[in-house]
Amino acid sequence: MYGAIQKELTAKLSAIRDDGLYKNERVITTPQGALVSVRNGKSVVNFCANNYLGLANDADIREAAKRAIDEWGYGLSSVRFICGTQEPHTMLEKAVANFLGMEDSILFSSCFDANAAVFEPLLDAECAILADSLNHASIIDGVRLCKAERFIYEHNNFADLEAKLIESGKSRLRLIVTDGVFSMDGDIADLGTICDLAERYDALVMVDDSHATGFVGAKGRGTHEYRGVMGRVDIITTTFGKALGGASGGCIAGRAEVVEYLRQKARPYLFSNTVAPAIVGGTLKALEKLSASTELRDRLEANTKRFRDGMTKAGLDVRPGVHPICPVMLYDEHLAHEMADQLLDEGIYVIGFSFPVVPRGKARIRVQVSAAHSTQQIDDAIAAFARVGAKLGVIQRA
Ligand SMILES: *Cc1c(COP(=O)(O)O)cnc(C)c1O
């Protein structure tokens, strides 16, 4: 039997290779950090991790995770409602809710799971979901698991959102769902306008803040803080696998009854294992650090500004914004990959992104700045971009 599918898969794999879309994985031989080594032993400065606050290999978090293993064990071999809930799990749910300014929260193994969990219990066939067209894959999949009617509005186009709110007027319940930060562009969603529309048309608002929790906003609470709408967003999903230590785990935070109901009904919560004690201990420590001081998110903000200003001055086409996701626009697919390869030779680890991850003709290198980068590393990266950019003829002269 296998013969037929083997043949088919082999053909599909070579088509992926022929289209230049095959994803090779580079093996890193060190822990995650500003400086990592790749297989040939070469040390490179890492500008493509979601390690925004440099907590991925933080000594306090490592220590807290080890302590959690010693005190609470390696694993629980259970889902939460049977025998998988320890004190730290409930402490983390309170801590996350506090940090985000929400009433309660519920843990998942990942934000992907949180997004798979959130829609189906809350919305049935008489309800509607209004979703930004550039939302993350996990939101798209979560929406597919639910029977609600779908309305996809054009990215950031609020006239279109309003038209769809009018069109869906007969639905019993409506939920607007958006990424807080869009990961390919670094755009921050205009939650002020979204919340205004939600109030005018009686809809709920859900934000996936995976690329914001911990550092966007003056206290790092996320895009709802940055946009001044804390208290007006009903549901936030987010990950512990990016700024908050970068291991894994995620949550849904929201109104008390929403979280209580999800605890009864959400399938990835009921039928998938509890979050491991080490992850719980490490994430609690990350939240404790970020609640005590804004030093890390402040440093990230300063590094981001230095990088964005320096790159623009050097004549590179950086998509404007304030987020540490800095898309360096090359437009041409081959050029983006060629430039990323040459930058790696210069010790700068960045990745080119092209279709289908971004639209055709909008290829780019996505640089991600971290609080862990030194000013020297930021300046070196700008200089390397300028050198390689000049060689490849992409520097714009004012
Ligand atoms: C990274 C990301 C996720 C997935 O988070 P995991 O915890 O790694 O599953 C979900 N949504 C958005 C917007 C993300 O950027």
mmCIF file of C-alpha atoms and ligand atoms in Angstrom:
data_model
loop_
_atom_site.group_PDB
_atom_site.id
_atom_site.type_symbol
_atom_site.label_atom_id
_atom_site.label_comp_id
_atom_site.label_asym_id
_atom_site.label_seq_id
_atom_site.Cartn_x
_atom_site.Cartn_y
_atom_site.Cartn_z
ATOM 1 C CA MET A 1 0.000 0.000 0.000
ATOM 2 C CA TYR A 2 2.729 2.455 0.958
ATOM 3 C CA GLY A 3 4.169 2.458 -2.576
ATOM 4 C CA ALA A 4 1.450 4.733 -3.997
ATOM 5 C CA ILE A 5 1.621 7.425 -1.355
ATOM 6 C CA GLN A 6 5.425 7.211 -1.261
ATOM 7 C CA LYS A 7 5.525 8.024 -4.955
ATOM 8 C CA GLU A 8 3.098 10.871 -4.493
ATOM 9 C CA LEU A 9 5.028 12.340 -1.537
ATOM 10 C CA THR A 10 8.352 12.073 -3.371
ATOM 11 C CA ALA A 11 6.866 14.011 -6.284
ATOM 12 C CA LYS A 12 5.381 16.651 -3.971
ATOM 13 C CA LEU A 13 8.683 17.037 -2.122
ATOM 14 C CA SER A 14 10.602 17.611 -5.330
ATOM 15 C CA ALA A 15 7.988 20.146 -6.442
ATOM 16 C CA ILE A 16 8.574 22.042 -3.161
ATOM 17 C CA ARG A 17 12.333 21.934 -3.833
ATOM 18 C CA ASP A 18 11.889 23.034 -7.462
ATOM 19 C CA ASP A 19 9.770 26.007 -6.370
ATOM 20 C CA GLY A 20 12.558 27.076 -3.996
ATOM 21 C CA LEU A 21 10.167 26.671 -1.050
ATOM 22 C CA TYR A 22 11.900 23.804 0.754
ATOM 23 C CA LYS A 23 12.622 24.709 4.376
ATOM 24 C CA ASN A 24 16.030 23.527 5.537
ATOM 25 C CA GLU A 25 16.648 23.638 9.274
ATOM 26 C CA ARG A 26 19.956 25.090 10.435
ATOM 27 C CA VAL A 27 21.243 23.263 13.488
ATOM 28 C CA ILE A 28 22.338 25.497 16.364
ATOM 29 C CA THR A 29 24.967 24.023 18.677
ATOM 30 C CA THR A 30 24.494 26.375 21.647
ATOM 31 C CA PRO A 31 21.601 27.607 23.812
ATOM 32 C CA GLN A 32 19.432 30.367 22.312
ATOM 33 C CA GLY A 33 20.902 33.857 22.753
ATOM 34 C CA ALA A 34 22.219 37.001 21.085
ATOM 35 C CA LEU A 35 25.228 34.934 20.004
ATOM 36 C CA VAL A 36 24.710 31.382 18.752
ATOM 37 C CA SER A 37 26.931 28.852 17.008
ATOM 38 C CA VAL A 38 25.958 26.952 13.912
ATOM 39 C CA ARG A 39 27.276 23.570 12.865
ATOM 40 C CA ASN A 40 30.588 24.574 11.305
ATOM 41 C CA GLY A 41 31.481 26.089 14.686
ATOM 42 C CA LYS A 42 30.980 29.630 13.450
ATOM 43 C CA SER A 43 29.604 32.100 15.975
ATOM 44 C CA VAL A 44 26.899 34.425 14.609
ATOM 45 C CA VAL A 45 24.741 37.209 16.048
ATOM 46 C CA ASN A 46 21.163 36.005 16.074
ATOM 47 C CA PHE A 47 18.593 38.413 14.608
ATOM 48 C CA CYS A 48 15.832 35.913 13.858
ATOM 49 C CA ALA A 49 14.608 34.603 17.218
ATOM 50 C CA ASN A 50 11.473 35.668 19.094
ATOM 51 C CA ASN A 51 13.776 36.058 22.094
ATOM 52 C CA TYR A 52 12.687 39.695 22.446
ATOM 53 C CA LEU A 53 13.732 40.175 26.060
ATOM 54 C CA GLY A 54 16.737 37.837 26.057
ATOM 55 C CA LEU A 55 15.046 35.537 28.607
ATOM 56 C CA ALA A 56 15.469 32.313 26.605
ATOM 57 C CA ASN A 57 18.610 31.401 28.540
ATOM 58 C CA ASP A 58 18.189 33.676 31.547
ATOM 59 C CA ALA A 59 19.981 32.426 34.678
ATOM 60 C CA ASP A 60 17.078 33.213 37.069
ATOM 61 C CA ILE A 61 14.573 31.466 34.824
ATOM 62 C CA ARG A 62 16.801 28.425 34.364
ATOM 63 C CA GLU A 63 17.172 28.263 38.152
ATOM 64 C CA ALA A 64 13.398 28.608 38.708
ATOM 65 C CA ALA A 65 12.718 25.839 36.167
ATOM 66 C CA LYS A 66 15.235 23.519 37.875
ATOM 67 C CA ARG A 67 13.734 24.285 41.274
ATOM 68 C CA ALA A 68 10.273 23.515 39.911
ATOM 69 C CA ILE A 69 11.479 20.113 38.694
ATOM 70 C CA ASP A 70 13.040 19.340 42.091
ATOM 71 C CA GLU A 71 9.965 20.443 43.994
ATOM 72 C CA TRP A 72 7.134 19.382 41.660
ATOM 73 C CA GLY A 73 8.644 16.686 39.468
ATOM 74 C CA TYR A 74 9.270 16.300 35.760
ATOM 75 C CA GLY A 75 5.719 15.651 34.601
ATOM 76 C CA LEU A 76 2.226 14.846 35.773
ATOM 77 C CA SER A 77 1.016 12.261 33.269
ATOM 78 C CA SER A 78 -2.445 13.741 33.461
ATOM 79 C CA VAL A 79 -4.747 16.375 32.107
ATOM 80 C CA ARG A 80 -5.644 19.218 34.436
ATOM 81 C CA PHE A 81 -9.069 18.032 35.603
ATOM 82 C CA ILE A 82 -8.038 14.504 36.549
ATOM 83 C CA CYS A 83 -4.814 14.882 38.539
ATOM 84 C CA GLY A 84 -2.733 17.399 36.592
ATOM 85 C CA THR A 85 -3.248 20.580 38.621
ATOM 86 C CA GLN A 86 -0.599 21.631 41.133
ATOM 87 C CA GLU A 87 -0.490 24.858 43.133
ATOM 88 C CA PRO A 88 1.947 26.519 40.666
ATOM 89 C CA HIS A 89 -0.519 25.979 37.796
ATOM 90 C CA THR A 90 -3.188 27.997 39.564
ATOM 91 C CA MET A 91 -0.559 30.560 40.672
ATOM 92 C CA LEU A 92 0.547 31.009 37.060
ATOM 93 C CA GLU A 93 -3.053 31.464 35.896
ATOM 94 C CA LYS A 94 -3.513 34.237 38.442
ATOM 95 C CA ALA A 95 -0.120 35.793 37.606
ATOM 96 C CA VAL A 96 -0.805 35.858 33.857
ATOM 97 C CA ALA A 97 -4.272 37.365 34.397
ATOM 98 C CA ASN A 98 -2.789 40.023 36.682
ATOM 99 C CA PHE A 99 -0.009 40.860 34.261
ATOM 100 C CA LEU A 100 -2.434 41.230 31.351
ATOM 101 C CA GLY A 101 -5.031 43.081 33.426
ATOM 102 C CA MET A 102 -7.671 40.396 32.823
ATOM 103 C CA GLU A 103 -9.968 38.639 35.294
ATOM 104 C CA ASP A 104 -8.663 35.093 34.897
ATOM 105 C CA SER A 105 -6.669 32.836 32.590
ATOM 106 C CA ILE A 106 -6.387 29.188 31.547
ATOM 107 C CA LEU A 107 -3.158 27.423 30.509
ATOM 108 C CA PHE A 108 -2.408 25.434 27.358
ATOM 109 C CA SER A 109 0.663 23.637 26.019
ATOM 110 C CA SER A 110 1.008 26.330 23.371
ATOM 111 C CA CYS A 111 -0.752 29.380 22.010
ATOM 112 C CA PHE A 112 -1.530 27.262 18.959
ATOM 113 C CA ASP A 113 -3.591 25.050 21.295
ATOM 114 C CA ALA A 114 -5.140 28.090 22.989
ATOM 115 C CA ASN A 115 -6.359 29.322 19.595
ATOM 116 C CA ALA A 116 -7.615 25.844 18.733
ATOM 117 C CA ALA A 117 -9.515 25.842 22.029
ATOM 118 C CA VAL A 118 -11.108 29.240 22.229
ATOM 119 C CA PHE A 119 -13.711 29.503 19.458
ATOM 120 C CA GLU A 120 -15.629 26.220 19.352
ATOM 121 C CA PRO A 121 -17.073 26.262 22.888
ATOM 122 C CA LEU A 122 -18.062 29.944 22.808
ATOM 123 C CA LEU A 123 -19.610 30.308 19.343
ATOM 124 C CA ASP A 124 -22.130 28.114 17.517
ATOM 125 C CA ALA A 125 -23.669 28.184 14.036
ATOM 126 C CA GLU A 126 -25.829 31.219 14.907
ATOM 127 C CA CYS A 127 -22.747 33.282 15.774
ATOM 128 C CA ALA A 128 -20.189 35.063 13.589
ATOM 129 C CA ILE A 129 -16.423 35.569 13.655
ATOM 130 C CA LEU A 130 -14.905 38.636 12.010
ATOM 131 C CA ALA A 131 -11.221 38.006 11.355
ATOM 132 C CA ASP A 132 -8.358 40.082 9.918
ATOM 133 C CA SER A 133 -7.119 38.512 6.674
ATOM 134 C CA LEU A 134 -3.514 38.360 7.953
ATOM 135 C CA ASN A 135 -4.273 36.566 11.223
ATOM 136 C CA HIS A 136 -1.900 33.831 12.396
ATOM 137 C CA ALA A 137 -2.338 30.273 11.097
ATOM 138 C CA SER A 138 -3.411 29.022 14.534
ATOM 139 C CA ILE A 139 -6.339 31.475 14.592
ATOM 140 C CA ILE A 140 -7.369 30.361 11.119
ATOM 141 C CA ASP A 141 -7.282 26.714 12.234
ATOM 142 C CA GLY A 142 -9.152 27.482 15.472
ATOM 143 C CA VAL A 143 -11.874 29.255 13.521
ATOM 144 C CA ARG A 144 -12.155 26.219 11.216
ATOM 145 C CA LEU A 145 -12.961 24.027 14.226
ATOM 146 C CA CYS A 146 -15.982 26.129 15.089
ATOM 147 C CA LYS A 147 -19.387 26.322 13.398
ATOM 148 C CA ALA A 148 -19.762 30.102 13.487
ATOM 149 C CA GLU A 149 -20.127 31.984 10.215
ATOM 150 C CA ARG A 150 -16.826 33.533 9.026
ATOM 151 C CA PHE A 151 -16.270 37.050 7.772
ATOM 152 C CA ILE A 152 -12.697 37.855 6.731
ATOM 153 C CA TYR A 153 -12.006 41.587 6.604
ATOM 154 C CA GLU A 154 -9.123 43.074 4.642
ATOM 155 C CA HIS A 155 -6.020 43.590 6.761
ATOM 156 C CA ASN A 156 -6.307 46.808 8.765
ATOM 157 C CA ASN A 157 -9.276 47.962 6.683
ATOM 158 C CA PHE A 158 -11.849 49.148 9.192
ATOM 159 C CA ALA A 159 -14.376 50.298 6.603
ATOM 160 C CA ASP A 160 -14.403 46.661 5.493
ATOM 161 C CA LEU A 161 -14.707 45.472 9.123
ATOM 162 C CA GLU A 162 -17.634 47.835 9.630
ATOM 163 C CA ALA A 163 -19.319 46.608 6.439
ATOM 164 C CA LYS A 164 -18.964 43.042 7.727
ATOM 165 C CA LEU A 165 -20.335 43.998 11.136
ATOM 166 C CA ILE A 166 -23.405 45.389 9.352
ATOM 167 C CA GLU A 167 -23.646 42.305 7.119
ATOM 168 C CA SER A 168 -23.483 39.960 10.138
ATOM 169 C CA GLY A 169 -26.086 41.967 12.083
ATOM 170 C CA LYS A 170 -28.467 39.036 12.535
ATOM 171 C CA SER A 171 -25.902 36.824 14.307
ATOM 172 C CA ARG A 172 -26.609 36.014 17.955
ATOM 173 C CA LEU A 173 -23.033 36.705 19.105
ATOM 174 C CA ARG A 174 -20.158 38.258 17.198
ATOM 175 C CA LEU A 175 -16.439 38.126 17.889
ATOM 176 C CA ILE A 176 -13.800 40.262 16.195
ATOM 177 C CA VAL A 177 -10.428 38.499 16.263
ATOM 178 C CA THR A 178 -7.044 39.979 15.375
ATOM 179 C CA ASP A 179 -3.362 39.500 15.936
ATOM 180 C CA GLY A 180 -2.066 42.217 18.289
ATOM 181 C CA VAL A 181 1.112 42.410 16.203
ATOM 182 C CA PHE A 182 1.303 40.995 12.669
ATOM 183 C CA SER A 183 4.439 38.928 12.502
ATOM 184 C CA MET A 184 5.569 39.517 8.912
ATOM 185 C CA ASP A 185 5.164 43.314 8.972
ATOM 186 C CA GLY A 186 5.560 44.250 12.641
ATOM 187 C CA ASP A 187 2.314 46.275 12.413
ATOM 188 C CA ILE A 188 0.505 46.880 15.689
ATOM 189 C CA ALA A 189 -3.275 46.420 15.354
ATOM 190 C CA ASP A 190 -5.357 49.569 15.797
ATOM 191 C CA LEU A 191 -7.248 48.225 18.785
ATOM 192 C CA GLY A 192 -8.747 51.636 19.554
ATOM 193 C CA THR A 193 -10.723 51.636 16.314
ATOM 194 C CA ILE A 194 -11.528 47.917 16.658
ATOM 195 C CA CYS A 195 -12.892 48.378 20.209
ATOM 196 C CA ASP A 196 -14.929 51.429 19.105
ATOM 197 C CA LEU A 197 -16.513 49.409 16.285
ATOM 198 C CA ALA A 198 -17.096 46.455 18.616
ATOM 199 C CA GLU A 199 -18.945 48.690 21.044
ATOM 200 C CA ARG A 200 -21.002 50.351 18.324
ATOM 201 C CA TYR A 201 -22.082 46.979 16.882
ATOM 202 C CA ASP A 202 -22.193 44.873 20.080
ATOM 203 C CA ALA A 203 -19.328 42.535 19.257
ATOM 204 C CA LEU A 204 -16.692 40.950 21.480
ATOM 205 C CA VAL A 205 -12.975 41.539 20.836
ATOM 206 C CA MET A 206 -10.245 38.903 20.950
ATOM 207 C CA VAL A 207 -6.533 39.656 20.473
ATOM 208 C CA ASP A 208 -3.692 37.163 19.985
ATOM 209 C CA ASP A 209 -0.795 39.014 21.574
ATOM 210 C CA SER A 210 1.976 36.474 21.061
ATOM 211 C CA HIS A 211 4.360 39.039 19.522
ATOM 212 C CA ALA A 212 3.613 41.651 22.210
ATOM 213 C CA THR A 213 3.171 40.150 25.685
ATOM 214 C CA GLY A 214 6.078 41.210 27.872
ATOM 215 C CA PHE A 215 7.320 44.213 25.917
ATOM 216 C CA VAL A 216 4.734 46.202 23.903
ATOM 217 C CA GLY A 217 3.252 49.040 25.977
ATOM 218 C CA ALA A 218 4.955 51.143 28.672
ATOM 219 C CA LYS A 219 4.827 48.256 31.167
ATOM 220 C CA GLY A 220 5.063 45.505 28.581
ATOM 221 C CA ARG A 221 1.483 44.315 29.077
ATOM 222 C CA GLY A 222 0.793 44.171 25.345
ATOM 223 C CA THR A 223 -0.968 45.901 22.487
ATOM 224 C CA HIS A 224 -4.047 46.658 24.606
ATOM 225 C CA GLU A 225 -1.798 48.695 26.905
ATOM 226 C CA TYR A 226 0.014 50.320 23.944
ATOM 227 C CA ARG A 227 -3.303 51.314 22.343
ATOM 228 C CA GLY A 228 -4.882 52.448 25.639
ATOM 229 C CA VAL A 229 -7.728 49.907 25.584
ATOM 230 C CA MET A 230 -7.017 47.797 28.685
ATOM 231 C CA GLY A 231 -10.395 46.664 30.030
ATOM 232 C CA ARG A 232 -12.044 46.882 26.593
ATOM 233 C CA VAL A 233 -10.608 43.658 25.136
ATOM 234 C CA ASP A 234 -12.630 40.574 26.125
ATOM 235 C CA ILE A 235 -10.198 37.758 25.335
ATOM 236 C CA ILE A 236 -6.409 37.647 24.950
ATOM 237 C CA THR A 237 -4.498 34.586 23.813
ATOM 238 C CA THR A 238 -0.724 34.593 24.067
ATOM 239 C CA THR A 239 2.382 32.421 24.164
ATOM 240 C CA PHE A 240 5.078 31.765 26.756
ATOM 241 C CA GLY A 241 7.257 30.595 23.857
ATOM 242 C CA LYS A 242 8.430 34.030 22.715
ATOM 243 C CA ALA A 243 9.321 36.917 25.064
ATOM 244 C CA LEU A 244 8.397 35.124 28.318
ATOM 245 C CA GLY A 245 11.332 32.719 28.353
ATOM 246 C CA GLY A 246 10.704 31.079 25.012
ATOM 247 C CA ALA A 247 10.228 27.464 26.114
ATOM 248 C CA SER A 248 6.593 26.696 25.377
ATOM 249 C CA GLY A 249 3.107 27.117 26.738
ATOM 250 C CA GLY A 250 0.315 29.579 26.209
ATOM 251 C CA CYS A 251 -2.949 30.762 27.628
ATOM 252 C CA ILE A 252 -6.337 32.333 27.124
ATOM 253 C CA ALA A 253 -6.999 35.289 29.432
ATOM 254 C CA GLY A 254 -10.386 36.898 29.716
ATOM 255 C CA ARG A 255 -13.555 37.576 31.635
ATOM 256 C CA ALA A 256 -14.137 35.208 34.583
ATOM 257 C CA GLU A 257 -17.119 33.345 33.090
ATOM 258 C CA VAL A 258 -15.394 32.911 29.723
ATOM 259 C CA VAL A 259 -12.397 31.248 31.385
ATOM 260 C CA GLU A 260 -14.590 29.187 33.724
ATOM 261 C CA TYR A 261 -16.637 27.917 30.776
ATOM 262 C CA LEU A 262 -13.545 27.110 28.703
ATOM 263 C CA ARG A 263 -12.219 25.041 31.620
ATOM 264 C CA GLN A 264 -15.353 22.895 31.283
ATOM 265 C CA LYS A 265 -15.509 22.714 27.496
ATOM 266 C CA ALA A 266 -12.256 23.495 25.675
ATOM 267 C CA ARG A 267 -11.102 20.300 24.007
ATOM 268 C CA PRO A 268 -7.301 20.883 24.001
ATOM 269 C CA TYR A 269 -7.646 21.595 27.744
ATOM 270 C CA LEU A 270 -9.726 18.505 28.493
ATOM 271 C CA PHE A 271 -7.893 16.053 26.246
ATOM 272 C CA SER A 272 -4.249 17.151 26.315
ATOM 273 C CA ASN A 273 -1.626 16.946 29.027
ATOM 274 C CA THR A 274 -1.052 19.565 31.709
ATOM 275 C CA VAL A 275 1.785 22.103 31.291
ATOM 276 C CA ALA A 276 5.023 20.664 32.754
ATOM 277 C CA PRO A 277 6.164 22.008 36.147
ATOM 278 C CA ALA A 278 9.473 23.342 34.749
ATOM 279 C CA ILE A 279 7.590 25.501 32.215
ATOM 280 C CA VAL A 280 5.207 26.735 34.907
ATOM 281 C CA GLY A 281 8.081 27.627 37.255
ATOM 282 C CA GLY A 282 10.063 29.356 34.519
ATOM 283 C CA THR A 283 7.107 31.383 33.259
ATOM 284 C CA LEU A 284 6.193 32.471 36.799
ATOM 285 C CA LYS A 285 9.758 33.751 37.197
ATOM 286 C CA ALA A 286 9.617 35.584 33.853
ATOM 287 C CA LEU A 287 6.404 37.379 34.893
ATOM 288 C CA GLU A 288 7.899 38.207 38.285
ATOM 289 C CA LYS A 289 10.939 39.807 36.641
ATOM 290 C CA LEU A 290 8.886 41.795 34.131
ATOM 291 C CA SER A 291 6.472 42.997 36.823
ATOM 292 C CA ALA A 292 9.334 44.202 39.043
ATOM 293 C CA SER A 293 11.097 46.276 36.379
ATOM 294 C CA THR A 294 10.621 47.591 32.849
ATOM 295 C CA GLU A 295 14.402 47.573 32.273
ATOM 296 C CA LEU A 296 14.350 44.802 29.648
ATOM 297 C CA ARG A 297 11.478 46.161 27.553
ATOM 298 C CA ASP A 298 13.063 49.641 27.805
ATOM 299 C CA ARG A 299 16.371 48.276 26.503
ATOM 300 C CA LEU A 300 14.535 46.475 23.685
ATOM 301 C CA GLU A 301 12.815 49.739 22.749
ATOM 302 C CA ALA A 302 16.160 51.599 22.675
ATOM 303 C CA ASN A 303 17.828 48.815 20.633
ATOM 304 C CA THR A 304 14.929 48.795 18.172
ATOM 305 C CA LYS A 305 15.113 52.554 17.670
ATOM 306 C CA ARG A 306 18.901 52.409 17.186
ATOM 307 C CA PHE A 307 18.582 49.638 14.616
ATOM 308 C CA ARG A 308 15.674 51.194 12.688
ATOM 309 C CA ASP A 309 17.288 54.666 12.603
ATOM 310 C CA GLY A 310 20.708 53.296 11.639
ATOM 311 C CA MET A 311 19.340 51.122 8.845
ATOM 312 C CA THR A 312 17.273 53.952 7.372
ATOM 313 C CA LYS A 313 20.277 56.274 7.511
ATOM 314 C CA ALA A 314 22.369 53.619 5.756
ATOM 315 C CA GLY A 315 19.887 53.664 2.883
ATOM 316 C CA LEU A 316 18.061 50.395 3.521
ATOM 317 C CA ASP A 317 14.319 50.122 2.994
ATOM 318 C CA VAL A 318 12.973 49.265 6.461
ATOM 319 C CA ARG A 319 9.202 49.107 6.815
ATOM 320 C CA PRO A 320 8.341 51.994 9.199
ATOM 321 C CA GLY A 321 7.132 51.184 12.697
ATOM 322 C CA VAL A 322 8.200 50.818 16.316
ATOM 323 C CA HIS A 323 8.115 47.050 16.800
ATOM 324 C CA PRO A 324 11.353 44.984 17.105
ATOM 325 C CA ILE A 325 10.192 43.055 14.026
ATOM 326 C CA CYS A 326 11.971 45.150 11.364
ATOM 327 C CA PRO A 327 11.197 44.002 7.806
ATOM 328 C CA VAL A 328 14.024 44.973 5.445
ATOM 329 C CA MET A 329 12.246 45.126 2.093
ATOM 330 C CA LEU A 330 14.026 43.584 -0.921
ATOM 331 C CA TYR A 331 10.856 42.764 -2.952
ATOM 332 C CA ASP A 332 12.716 40.234 -5.144
ATOM 333 C CA GLU A 333 12.612 36.634 -3.822
ATOM 334 C CA HIS A 334 16.086 35.588 -4.943
ATOM 335 C CA LEU A 335 17.646 38.819 -3.728
ATOM 336 C CA ALA A 336 16.168 38.363 -0.229
ATOM 337 C CA HIS A 337 17.612 34.864 0.105
ATOM 338 C CA GLU A 338 20.964 35.847 -1.448
ATOM 339 C CA MET A 339 21.312 38.782 0.922
ATOM 340 C CA ALA A 340 20.441 36.651 3.984
ATOM 341 C CA ASP A 341 23.081 34.090 2.930
ATOM 342 C CA GLN A 342 25.743 36.776 2.509
ATOM 343 C CA LEU A 343 24.824 38.324 5.865
ATOM 344 C CA LEU A 344 25.287 34.924 7.519
ATOM 345 C CA ASP A 345 28.809 34.843 6.019
ATOM 346 C CA GLU A 346 29.317 38.208 7.731
ATOM 347 C CA GLY A 347 28.211 36.722 11.062
ATOM 348 C CA ILE A 348 24.650 38.111 11.039
ATOM 349 C CA TYR A 349 22.006 35.397 11.294
ATOM 350 C CA VAL A 350 18.841 36.566 9.491
ATOM 351 C CA ILE A 351 16.323 34.821 7.264
ATOM 352 C CA GLY A 352 14.770 35.839 3.966
ATOM 353 C CA PHE A 353 10.977 35.510 3.733
ATOM 354 C CA SER A 354 9.218 35.087 0.431
ATOM 355 C CA PHE A 355 5.984 33.796 -1.090
ATOM 356 C CA PRO A 356 3.809 32.156 0.226
ATOM 357 C CA VAL A 357 4.711 33.514 3.695
ATOM 358 C CA VAL A 358 4.489 37.072 2.301
ATOM 359 C CA PRO A 359 2.836 38.214 -0.966
ATOM 360 C CA ARG A 360 4.707 37.718 -4.264
ATOM 361 C CA GLY A 361 7.044 40.632 -4.977
ATOM 362 C CA LYS A 362 7.152 41.597 -1.279
ATOM 363 C CA ALA A 363 10.140 39.450 -0.261
ATOM 364 C CA ARG A 364 12.114 40.692 2.691
ATOM 365 C CA ILE A 365 14.584 39.906 5.435
ATOM 366 C CA ARG A 366 12.797 39.967 8.770
ATOM 367 C CA VAL A 367 15.163 41.254 11.431
ATOM 368 C CA GLN A 368 14.127 40.751 15.048
ATOM 369 C CA VAL A 369 15.871 42.938 17.590
ATOM 370 C CA SER A 370 16.365 41.707 21.167
ATOM 371 C CA ALA A 371 17.110 43.333 24.517
ATOM 372 C CA ALA A 372 19.994 40.849 24.639
ATOM 373 C CA HIS A 373 21.821 42.568 21.742
ATOM 374 C CA SER A 374 24.631 44.940 22.728
ATOM 375 C CA THR A 375 24.812 48.323 20.980
ATOM 376 C CA GLN A 376 27.987 47.018 19.326
ATOM 377 C CA GLN A 377 26.075 44.049 17.880
ATOM 378 C CA ILE A 378 23.313 46.359 16.625
ATOM 379 C CA ASP A 379 25.871 48.668 14.981
ATOM 380 C CA ASP A 380 27.764 45.717 13.479
ATOM 381 C CA ALA A 381 24.527 44.409 11.970
ATOM 382 C CA ILE A 382 23.742 47.797 10.397
ATOM 383 C CA ALA A 383 27.286 47.964 8.965
ATOM 384 C CA ALA A 384 26.971 44.435 7.553
ATOM 385 C CA PHE A 385 23.611 45.288 5.945
ATOM 386 C CA ALA A 386 25.193 48.407 4.419
ATOM 387 C CA ARG A 387 28.172 46.447 3.027
ATOM 388 C CA VAL A 388 26.158 43.570 1.605
ATOM 389 C CA GLY A 389 23.440 45.956 0.441
ATOM 390 C CA ALA A 390 25.978 48.032 -1.506
ATOM 391 C CA LYS A 391 27.430 44.901 -3.072
ATOM 392 C CA LEU A 392 23.980 43.722 -4.173
ATOM 393 C CA GLY A 393 22.916 47.180 -5.314
ATOM 394 C CA VAL A 394 19.983 47.639 -2.920
ATOM 395 C CA ILE A 395 21.110 50.746 -1.045
ATOM 396 C CA GLN A 396 18.817 53.706 -1.715
ATOM 397 C CA ARG A 397 20.454 57.114 -1.906
ATOM 398 C CA ALA A 398 18.388 60.064 -0.767
HETATM 399 C C1 LIG B 1 3.925 32.311 17.657
HETATM 400 C C2 LIG B 1 2.490 32.547 17.562
HETATM 401 C C3 LIG B 1 1.565 31.582 17.949
HETATM 402 C C4 LIG B 1 1.977 30.192 18.367
HETATM 403 O O1 LIG B 1 2.478 30.184 19.664
HETATM 404 P P1 LIG B 1 3.015 28.790 20.258
HETATM 405 O O2 LIG B 1 2.918 28.970 21.725
HETATM 406 O O3 LIG B 1 4.403 28.623 19.751
HETATM 407 O O4 LIG B 1 2.093 27.730 19.763
HETATM 408 C C5 LIG B 1 0.219 31.881 17.911
HETATM 409 N N1 LIG B 1 -0.198 33.090 17.482
HETATM 410 C C6 LIG B 1 0.667 34.048 17.077
HETATM 411 C C7 LIG B 1 0.144 35.368 16.627
HETATM 412 C C8 LIG B 1 2.035 33.801 17.101
HETATM 413 O O5 LIG B 1 2.876 34.740 16.677
#
